[in-house]
mmCIF file of C-alpha atoms in Angstrom:
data_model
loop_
_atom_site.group_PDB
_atom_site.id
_atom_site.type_symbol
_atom_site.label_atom_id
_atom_site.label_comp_id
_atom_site.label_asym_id
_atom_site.label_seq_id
_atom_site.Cartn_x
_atom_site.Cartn_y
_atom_site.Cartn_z
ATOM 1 C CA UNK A 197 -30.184 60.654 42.293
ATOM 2 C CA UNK A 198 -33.652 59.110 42.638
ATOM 3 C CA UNK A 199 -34.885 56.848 40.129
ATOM 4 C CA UNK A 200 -37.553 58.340 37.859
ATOM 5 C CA UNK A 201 -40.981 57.069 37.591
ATOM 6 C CA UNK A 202 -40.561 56.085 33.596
ATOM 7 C CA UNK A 203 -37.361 54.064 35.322
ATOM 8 C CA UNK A 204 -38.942 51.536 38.237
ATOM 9 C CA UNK A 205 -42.032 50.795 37.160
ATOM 10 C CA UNK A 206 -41.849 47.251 34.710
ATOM 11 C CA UNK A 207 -44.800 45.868 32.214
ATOM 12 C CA UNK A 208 -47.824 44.394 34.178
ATOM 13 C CA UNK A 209 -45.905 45.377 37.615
ATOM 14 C CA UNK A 210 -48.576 45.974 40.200
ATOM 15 C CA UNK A 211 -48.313 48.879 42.239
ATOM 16 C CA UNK A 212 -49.626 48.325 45.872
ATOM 17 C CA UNK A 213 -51.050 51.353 48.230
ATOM 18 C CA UNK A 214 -48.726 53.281 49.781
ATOM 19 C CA UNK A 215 -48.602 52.196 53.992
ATOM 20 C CA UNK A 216 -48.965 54.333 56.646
ATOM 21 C CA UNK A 217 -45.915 55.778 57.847
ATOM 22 C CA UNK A 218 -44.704 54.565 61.059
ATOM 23 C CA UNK A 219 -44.749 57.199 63.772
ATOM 24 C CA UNK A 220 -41.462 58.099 64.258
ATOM 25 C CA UNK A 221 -40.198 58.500 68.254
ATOM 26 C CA UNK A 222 -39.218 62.045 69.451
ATOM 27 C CA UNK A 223 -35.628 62.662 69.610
ATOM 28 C CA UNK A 224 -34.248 61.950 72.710
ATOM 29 C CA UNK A 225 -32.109 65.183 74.076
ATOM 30 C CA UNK A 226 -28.443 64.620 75.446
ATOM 31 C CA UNK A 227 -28.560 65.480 79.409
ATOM 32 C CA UNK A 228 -27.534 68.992 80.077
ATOM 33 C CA UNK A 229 -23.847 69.332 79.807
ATOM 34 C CA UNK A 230 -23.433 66.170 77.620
ATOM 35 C CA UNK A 231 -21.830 66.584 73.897
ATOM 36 C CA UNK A 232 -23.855 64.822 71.119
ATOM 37 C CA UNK A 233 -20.852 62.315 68.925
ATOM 38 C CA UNK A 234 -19.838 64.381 65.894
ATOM 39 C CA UNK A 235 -21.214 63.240 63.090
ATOM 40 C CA UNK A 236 -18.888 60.459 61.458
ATOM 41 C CA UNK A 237 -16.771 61.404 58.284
ATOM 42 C CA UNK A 238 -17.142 59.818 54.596
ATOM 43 C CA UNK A 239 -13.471 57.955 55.109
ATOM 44 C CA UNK A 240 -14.394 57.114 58.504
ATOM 45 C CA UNK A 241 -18.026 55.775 56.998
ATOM 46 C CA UNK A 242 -16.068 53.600 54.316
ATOM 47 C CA UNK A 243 -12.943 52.577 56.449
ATOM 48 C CA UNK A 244 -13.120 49.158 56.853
ATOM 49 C CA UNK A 245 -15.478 48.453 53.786
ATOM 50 C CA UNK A 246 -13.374 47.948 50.968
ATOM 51 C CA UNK A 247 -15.098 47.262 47.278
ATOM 52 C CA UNK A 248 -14.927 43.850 45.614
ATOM 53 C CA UNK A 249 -14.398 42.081 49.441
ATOM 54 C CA UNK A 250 -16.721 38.792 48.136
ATOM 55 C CA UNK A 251 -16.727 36.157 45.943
ATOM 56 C CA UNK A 252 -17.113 37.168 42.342
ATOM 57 C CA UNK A 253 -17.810 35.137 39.198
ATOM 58 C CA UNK A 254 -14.735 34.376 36.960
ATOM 59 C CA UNK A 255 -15.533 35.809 33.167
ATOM 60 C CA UNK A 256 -13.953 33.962 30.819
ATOM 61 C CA UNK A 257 -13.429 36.670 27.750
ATOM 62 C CA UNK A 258 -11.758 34.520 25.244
ATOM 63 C CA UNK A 259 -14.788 32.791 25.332
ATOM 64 C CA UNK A 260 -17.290 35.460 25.192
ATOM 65 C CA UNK A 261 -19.571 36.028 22.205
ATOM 66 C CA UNK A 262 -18.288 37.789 19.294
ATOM 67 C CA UNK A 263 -21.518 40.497 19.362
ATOM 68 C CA UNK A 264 -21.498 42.037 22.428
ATOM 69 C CA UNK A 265 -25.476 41.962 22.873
ATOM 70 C CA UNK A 266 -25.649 37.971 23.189
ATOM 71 C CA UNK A 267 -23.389 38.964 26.044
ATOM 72 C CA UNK A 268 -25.578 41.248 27.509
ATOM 73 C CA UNK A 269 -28.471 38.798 27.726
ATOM 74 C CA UNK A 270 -26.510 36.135 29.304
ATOM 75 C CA UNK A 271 -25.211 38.515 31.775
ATOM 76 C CA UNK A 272 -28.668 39.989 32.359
ATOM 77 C CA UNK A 273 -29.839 36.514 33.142
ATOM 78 C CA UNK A 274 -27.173 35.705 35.025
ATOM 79 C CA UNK A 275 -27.869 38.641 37.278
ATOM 80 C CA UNK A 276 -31.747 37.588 37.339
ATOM 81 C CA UNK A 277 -30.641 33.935 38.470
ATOM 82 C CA UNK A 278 -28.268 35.655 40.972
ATOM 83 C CA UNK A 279 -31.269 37.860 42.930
ATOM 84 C CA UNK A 280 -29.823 41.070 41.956
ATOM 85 C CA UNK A 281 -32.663 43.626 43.379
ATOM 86 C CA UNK A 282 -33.672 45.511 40.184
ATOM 87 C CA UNK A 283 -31.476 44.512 37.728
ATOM 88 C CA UNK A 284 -32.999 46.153 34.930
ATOM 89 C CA UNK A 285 -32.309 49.369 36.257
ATOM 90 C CA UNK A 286 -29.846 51.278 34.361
ATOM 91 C CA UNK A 287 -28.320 54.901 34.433
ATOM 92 C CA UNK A 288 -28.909 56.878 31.478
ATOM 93 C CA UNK A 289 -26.432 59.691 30.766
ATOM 94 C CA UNK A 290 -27.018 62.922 28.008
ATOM 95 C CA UNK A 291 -25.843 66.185 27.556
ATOM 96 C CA UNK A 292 -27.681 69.358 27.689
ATOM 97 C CA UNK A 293 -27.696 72.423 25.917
ATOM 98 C CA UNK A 294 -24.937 73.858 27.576
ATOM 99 C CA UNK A 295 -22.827 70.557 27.277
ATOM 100 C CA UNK A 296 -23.146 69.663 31.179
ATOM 101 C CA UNK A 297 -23.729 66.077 31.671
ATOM 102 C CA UNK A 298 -27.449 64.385 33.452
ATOM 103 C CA UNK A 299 -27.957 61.492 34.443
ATOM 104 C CA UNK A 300 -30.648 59.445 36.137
ATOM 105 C CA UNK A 301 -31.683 56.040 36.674
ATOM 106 C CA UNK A 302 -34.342 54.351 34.052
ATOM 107 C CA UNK A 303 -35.269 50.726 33.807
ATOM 108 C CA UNK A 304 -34.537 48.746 30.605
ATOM 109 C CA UNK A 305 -37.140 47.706 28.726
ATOM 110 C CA UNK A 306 -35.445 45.391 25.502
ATOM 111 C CA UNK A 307 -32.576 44.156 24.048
ATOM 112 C CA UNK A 308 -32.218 44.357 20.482
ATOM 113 C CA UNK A 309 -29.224 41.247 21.082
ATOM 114 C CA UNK A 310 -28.883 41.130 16.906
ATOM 115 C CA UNK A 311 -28.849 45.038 15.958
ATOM 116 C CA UNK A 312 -27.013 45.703 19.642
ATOM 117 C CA UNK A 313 -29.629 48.151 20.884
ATOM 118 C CA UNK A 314 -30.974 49.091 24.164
ATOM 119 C CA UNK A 315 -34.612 50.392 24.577
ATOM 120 C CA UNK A 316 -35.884 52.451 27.648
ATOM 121 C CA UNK A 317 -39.229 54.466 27.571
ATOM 122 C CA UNK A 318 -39.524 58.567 28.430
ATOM 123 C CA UNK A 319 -41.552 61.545 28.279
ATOM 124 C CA UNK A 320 -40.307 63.489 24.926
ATOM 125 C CA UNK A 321 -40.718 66.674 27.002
ATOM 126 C CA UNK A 322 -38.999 65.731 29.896
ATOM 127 C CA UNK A 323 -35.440 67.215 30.297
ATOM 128 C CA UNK A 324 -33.789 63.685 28.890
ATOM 129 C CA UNK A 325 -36.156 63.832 26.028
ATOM 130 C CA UNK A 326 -35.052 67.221 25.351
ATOM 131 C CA UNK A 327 -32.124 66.459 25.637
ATOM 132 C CA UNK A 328 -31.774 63.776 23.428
ATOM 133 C CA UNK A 329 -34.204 65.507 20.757
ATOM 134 C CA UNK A 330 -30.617 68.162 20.779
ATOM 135 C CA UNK A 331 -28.418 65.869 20.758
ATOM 136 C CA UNK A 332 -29.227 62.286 20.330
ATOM 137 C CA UNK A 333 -26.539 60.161 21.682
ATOM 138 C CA UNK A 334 -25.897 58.830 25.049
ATOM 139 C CA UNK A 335 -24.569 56.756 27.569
ATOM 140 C CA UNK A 336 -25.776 53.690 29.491
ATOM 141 C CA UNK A 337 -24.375 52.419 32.350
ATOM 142 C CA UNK A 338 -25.488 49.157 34.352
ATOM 143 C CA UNK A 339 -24.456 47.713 37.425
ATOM 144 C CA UNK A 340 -24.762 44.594 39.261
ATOM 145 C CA UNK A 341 -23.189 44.468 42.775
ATOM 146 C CA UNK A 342 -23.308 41.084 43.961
ATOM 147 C CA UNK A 343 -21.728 40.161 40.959
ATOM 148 C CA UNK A 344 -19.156 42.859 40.574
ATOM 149 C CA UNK A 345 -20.096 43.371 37.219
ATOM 150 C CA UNK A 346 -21.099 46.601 35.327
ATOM 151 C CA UNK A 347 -21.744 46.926 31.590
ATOM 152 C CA UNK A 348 -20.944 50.514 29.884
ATOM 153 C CA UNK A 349 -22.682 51.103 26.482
ATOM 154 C CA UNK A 350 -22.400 54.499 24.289
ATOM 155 C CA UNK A 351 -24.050 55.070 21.350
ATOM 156 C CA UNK A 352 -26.240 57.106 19.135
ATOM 157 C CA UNK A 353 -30.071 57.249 19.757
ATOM 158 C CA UNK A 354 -33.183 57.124 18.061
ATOM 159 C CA UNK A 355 -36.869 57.541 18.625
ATOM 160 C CA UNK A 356 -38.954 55.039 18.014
ATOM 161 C CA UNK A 357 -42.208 55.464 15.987
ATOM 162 C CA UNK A 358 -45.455 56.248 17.947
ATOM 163 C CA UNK A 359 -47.208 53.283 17.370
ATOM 164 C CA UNK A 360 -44.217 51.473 19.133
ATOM 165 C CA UNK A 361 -44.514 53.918 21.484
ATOM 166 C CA UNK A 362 -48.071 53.446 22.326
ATOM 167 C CA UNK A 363 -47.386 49.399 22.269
ATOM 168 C CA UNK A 364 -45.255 50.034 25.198
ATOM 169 C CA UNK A 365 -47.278 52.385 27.610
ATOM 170 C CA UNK A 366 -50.272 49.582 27.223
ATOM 171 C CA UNK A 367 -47.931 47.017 29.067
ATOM 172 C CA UNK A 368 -46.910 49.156 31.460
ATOM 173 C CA UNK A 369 -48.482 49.272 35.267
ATOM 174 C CA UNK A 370 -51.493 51.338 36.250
ATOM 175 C CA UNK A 371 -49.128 53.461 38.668
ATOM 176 C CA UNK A 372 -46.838 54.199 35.661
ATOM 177 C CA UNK A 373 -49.531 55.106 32.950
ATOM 178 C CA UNK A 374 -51.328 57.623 35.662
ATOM 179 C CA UNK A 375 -48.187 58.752 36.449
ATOM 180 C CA UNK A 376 -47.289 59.740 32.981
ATOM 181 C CA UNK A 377 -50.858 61.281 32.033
ATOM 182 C CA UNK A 378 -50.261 63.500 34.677
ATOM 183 C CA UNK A 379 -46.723 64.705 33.578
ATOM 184 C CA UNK A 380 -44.943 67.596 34.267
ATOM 185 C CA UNK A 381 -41.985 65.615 35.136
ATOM 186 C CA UNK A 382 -38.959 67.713 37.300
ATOM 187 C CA UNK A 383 -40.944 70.304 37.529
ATOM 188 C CA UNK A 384 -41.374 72.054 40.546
ATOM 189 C CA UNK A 385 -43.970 70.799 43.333
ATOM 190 C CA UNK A 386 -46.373 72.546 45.746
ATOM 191 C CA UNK A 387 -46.379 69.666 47.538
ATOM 192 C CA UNK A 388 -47.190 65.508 48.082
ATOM 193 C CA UNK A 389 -51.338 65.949 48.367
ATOM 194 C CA UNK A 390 -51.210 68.058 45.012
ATOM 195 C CA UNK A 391 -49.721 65.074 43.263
ATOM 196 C CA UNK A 392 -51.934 62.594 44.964
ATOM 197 C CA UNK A 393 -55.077 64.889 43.676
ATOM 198 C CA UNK A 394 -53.158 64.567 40.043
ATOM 199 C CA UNK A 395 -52.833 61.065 39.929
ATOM 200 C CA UNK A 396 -56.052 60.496 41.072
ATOM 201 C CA UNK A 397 -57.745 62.255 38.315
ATOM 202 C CA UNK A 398 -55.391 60.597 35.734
ATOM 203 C CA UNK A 399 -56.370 57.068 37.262
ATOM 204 C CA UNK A 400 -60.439 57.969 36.267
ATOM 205 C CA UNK A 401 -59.301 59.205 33.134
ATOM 206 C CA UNK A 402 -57.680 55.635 32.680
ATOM 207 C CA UNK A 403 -60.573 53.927 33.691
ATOM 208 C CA UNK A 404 -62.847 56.023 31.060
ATOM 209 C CA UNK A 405 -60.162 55.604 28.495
ATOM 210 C CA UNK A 406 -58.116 52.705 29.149
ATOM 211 C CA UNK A 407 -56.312 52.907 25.533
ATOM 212 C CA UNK A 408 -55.099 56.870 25.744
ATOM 213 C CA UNK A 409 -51.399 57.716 25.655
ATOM 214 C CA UNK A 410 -49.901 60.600 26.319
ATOM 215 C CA UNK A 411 -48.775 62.398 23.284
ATOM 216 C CA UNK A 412 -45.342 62.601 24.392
ATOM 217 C CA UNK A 413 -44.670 59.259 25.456
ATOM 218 C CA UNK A 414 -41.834 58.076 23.711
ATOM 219 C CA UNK A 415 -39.457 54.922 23.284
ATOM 220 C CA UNK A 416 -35.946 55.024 22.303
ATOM 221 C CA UNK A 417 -33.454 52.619 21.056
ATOM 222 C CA UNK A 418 -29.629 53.529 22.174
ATOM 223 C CA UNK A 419 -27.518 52.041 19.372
ATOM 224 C CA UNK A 420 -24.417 50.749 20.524
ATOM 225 C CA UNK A 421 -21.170 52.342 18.760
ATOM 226 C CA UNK A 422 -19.035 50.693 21.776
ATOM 227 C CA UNK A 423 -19.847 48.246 24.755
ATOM 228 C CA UNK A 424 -17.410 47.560 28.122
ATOM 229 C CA UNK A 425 -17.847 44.242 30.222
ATOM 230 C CA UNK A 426 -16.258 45.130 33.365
ATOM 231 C CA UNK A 427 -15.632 41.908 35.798
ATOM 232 C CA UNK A 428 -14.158 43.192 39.229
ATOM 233 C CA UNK A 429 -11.974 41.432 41.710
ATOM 234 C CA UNK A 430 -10.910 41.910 44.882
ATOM 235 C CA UNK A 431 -6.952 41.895 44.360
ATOM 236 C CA UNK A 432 -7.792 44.719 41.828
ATOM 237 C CA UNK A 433 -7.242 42.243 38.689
ATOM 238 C CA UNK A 434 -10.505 43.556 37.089
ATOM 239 C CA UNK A 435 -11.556 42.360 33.468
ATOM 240 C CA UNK A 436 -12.488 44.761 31.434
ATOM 241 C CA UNK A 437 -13.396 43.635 27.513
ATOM 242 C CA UNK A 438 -14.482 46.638 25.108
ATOM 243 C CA UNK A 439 -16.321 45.896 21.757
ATOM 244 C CA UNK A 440 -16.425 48.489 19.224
ATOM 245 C CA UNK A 441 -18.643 48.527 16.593
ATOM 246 C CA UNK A 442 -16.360 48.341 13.026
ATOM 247 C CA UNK A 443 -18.439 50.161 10.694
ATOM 248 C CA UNK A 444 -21.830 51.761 10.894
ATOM 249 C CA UNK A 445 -24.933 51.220 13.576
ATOM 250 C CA UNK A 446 -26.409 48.548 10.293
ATOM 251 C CA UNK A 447 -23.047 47.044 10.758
ATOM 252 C CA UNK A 448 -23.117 43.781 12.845
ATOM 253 C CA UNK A 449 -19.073 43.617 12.978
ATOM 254 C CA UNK A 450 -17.422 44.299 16.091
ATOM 255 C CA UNK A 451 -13.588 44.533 17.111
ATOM 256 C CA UNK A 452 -13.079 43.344 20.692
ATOM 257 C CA UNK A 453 -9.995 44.443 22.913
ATOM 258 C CA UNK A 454 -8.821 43.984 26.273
ATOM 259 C CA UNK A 455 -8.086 46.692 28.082
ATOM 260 C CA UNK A 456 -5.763 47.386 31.107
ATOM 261 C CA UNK A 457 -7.884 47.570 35.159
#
């Protein structure tokens, strides 16, 4: 699923102009007579590519912290250190009305490493922010794959105030802002040029108004209820550590357990 807009855009990231696309060569057509290759299948694609097939960091987890956000952070920066491509990105998974699961890919924005809560920025009318206005719990899901490592997190969520809200949006890049002004996220598009025209307007409205936010502009803060540090390995001996949280989201106590690849 493509990444949406609130998702891969970072604070004070610029946004360059989009290139001309390169002009793409005419297919070439078999010689009379001559059968095209079938198109490959998925186990054929994957033969010969198994997962894990590199060296991965050890994870030590009778040494790991006994909070799991600390944890979080140090993995984070290990992945940062590492040259993970995007590592901020995260899937975010809700429910809707009818109890089928979404998901999409978002980018991180904080770690509350004390209070163990993630925070990610989205459009309160947008189907997630629907969503999680009905039912405001979900699930976060991050992984890095040159490390092998992947962090689950589920929780219950809550909306942050709009002066936090509005704190946000002003560190966020030109591209994002006018791309949030204009709105109307998932819903359906005439075409390219009519967003262009869109954007374009919202970019002069930003440069009349550089402090407006959009009034549904929201941030959210996933509060962990349980977090899984999953370490893989190519012989299959993966390390997976689960914390759950002992008592309520003020609680800072956590039980940790390890639990079988």
């Amino acid at each position: 699923m493509a990444a949406e807009e609130e998702g891969l855009t970072g604070p004070d990231e610029a946004w360059p102009a989009p290139e001309p696309a390169a002009e793409r060569p005419e297919p070439v057509a078999a010689p009379p007579g001559e059968r095209r290759p079938e198109p490959r299948s998925v186990p054929e694609l994957l033969l010969g590519r198994p997962p894990m097939a590199r060296p991965l960091p050890f994870f030590d987890h009778e040494a790991a912290a006994v909070e799991p956000g600390p944890l979080f952070v140090d993995w984070l920066a290990t992945a940062l250190d590492a040259g993970v491509l995007d590592p901020q990105a995260f899937t975010l998974s809700t429910v809707d009305a009818d109890g089928m699961p979404d998901a999409r890919v978002l980018v991180l924005r904080d770690v509350d490493a004390a209070g163990t809560g993630w925070n990610f920025s989205a459009a309160a009318d947008s189907p997630k922010g629907r969503q999680l206005a009905d039912h405001p719990a979900a699930a976060l899901t991050v992984y890095w794959p040159q490390l092998g490592r992947q962090v689950r997190v589920r929780g219950s969520v809550e909306r942050a105030v709009d002066l936090v809200a509005a704190a946000e949006f002003a560190t966020r890049s030109p591209a994002a802002r006018a791309s949030s002004l204009v709105g109307r996220q998932s819903e359906p598009l005439a075409s390219l040029a009519e967003y262009d025209e869109a954007v374009a307007v919202a970019r002069r409205r930003l440069e009349a108004h550089p402090d407006v936010v959009p009034p549904g502009h929201a941030v959210y803060t996933l509060w962990a209820h349980e977090v899984e540090f999953w370490q893989g390995d190519s012989q299959r001996r993966h390390v997976r550590l689960r914390y759950t949280r002992s008592g309520p989201v003020s609680s800072p106590d956590w039980s940790r357990s390890l639990l079988w690849p």
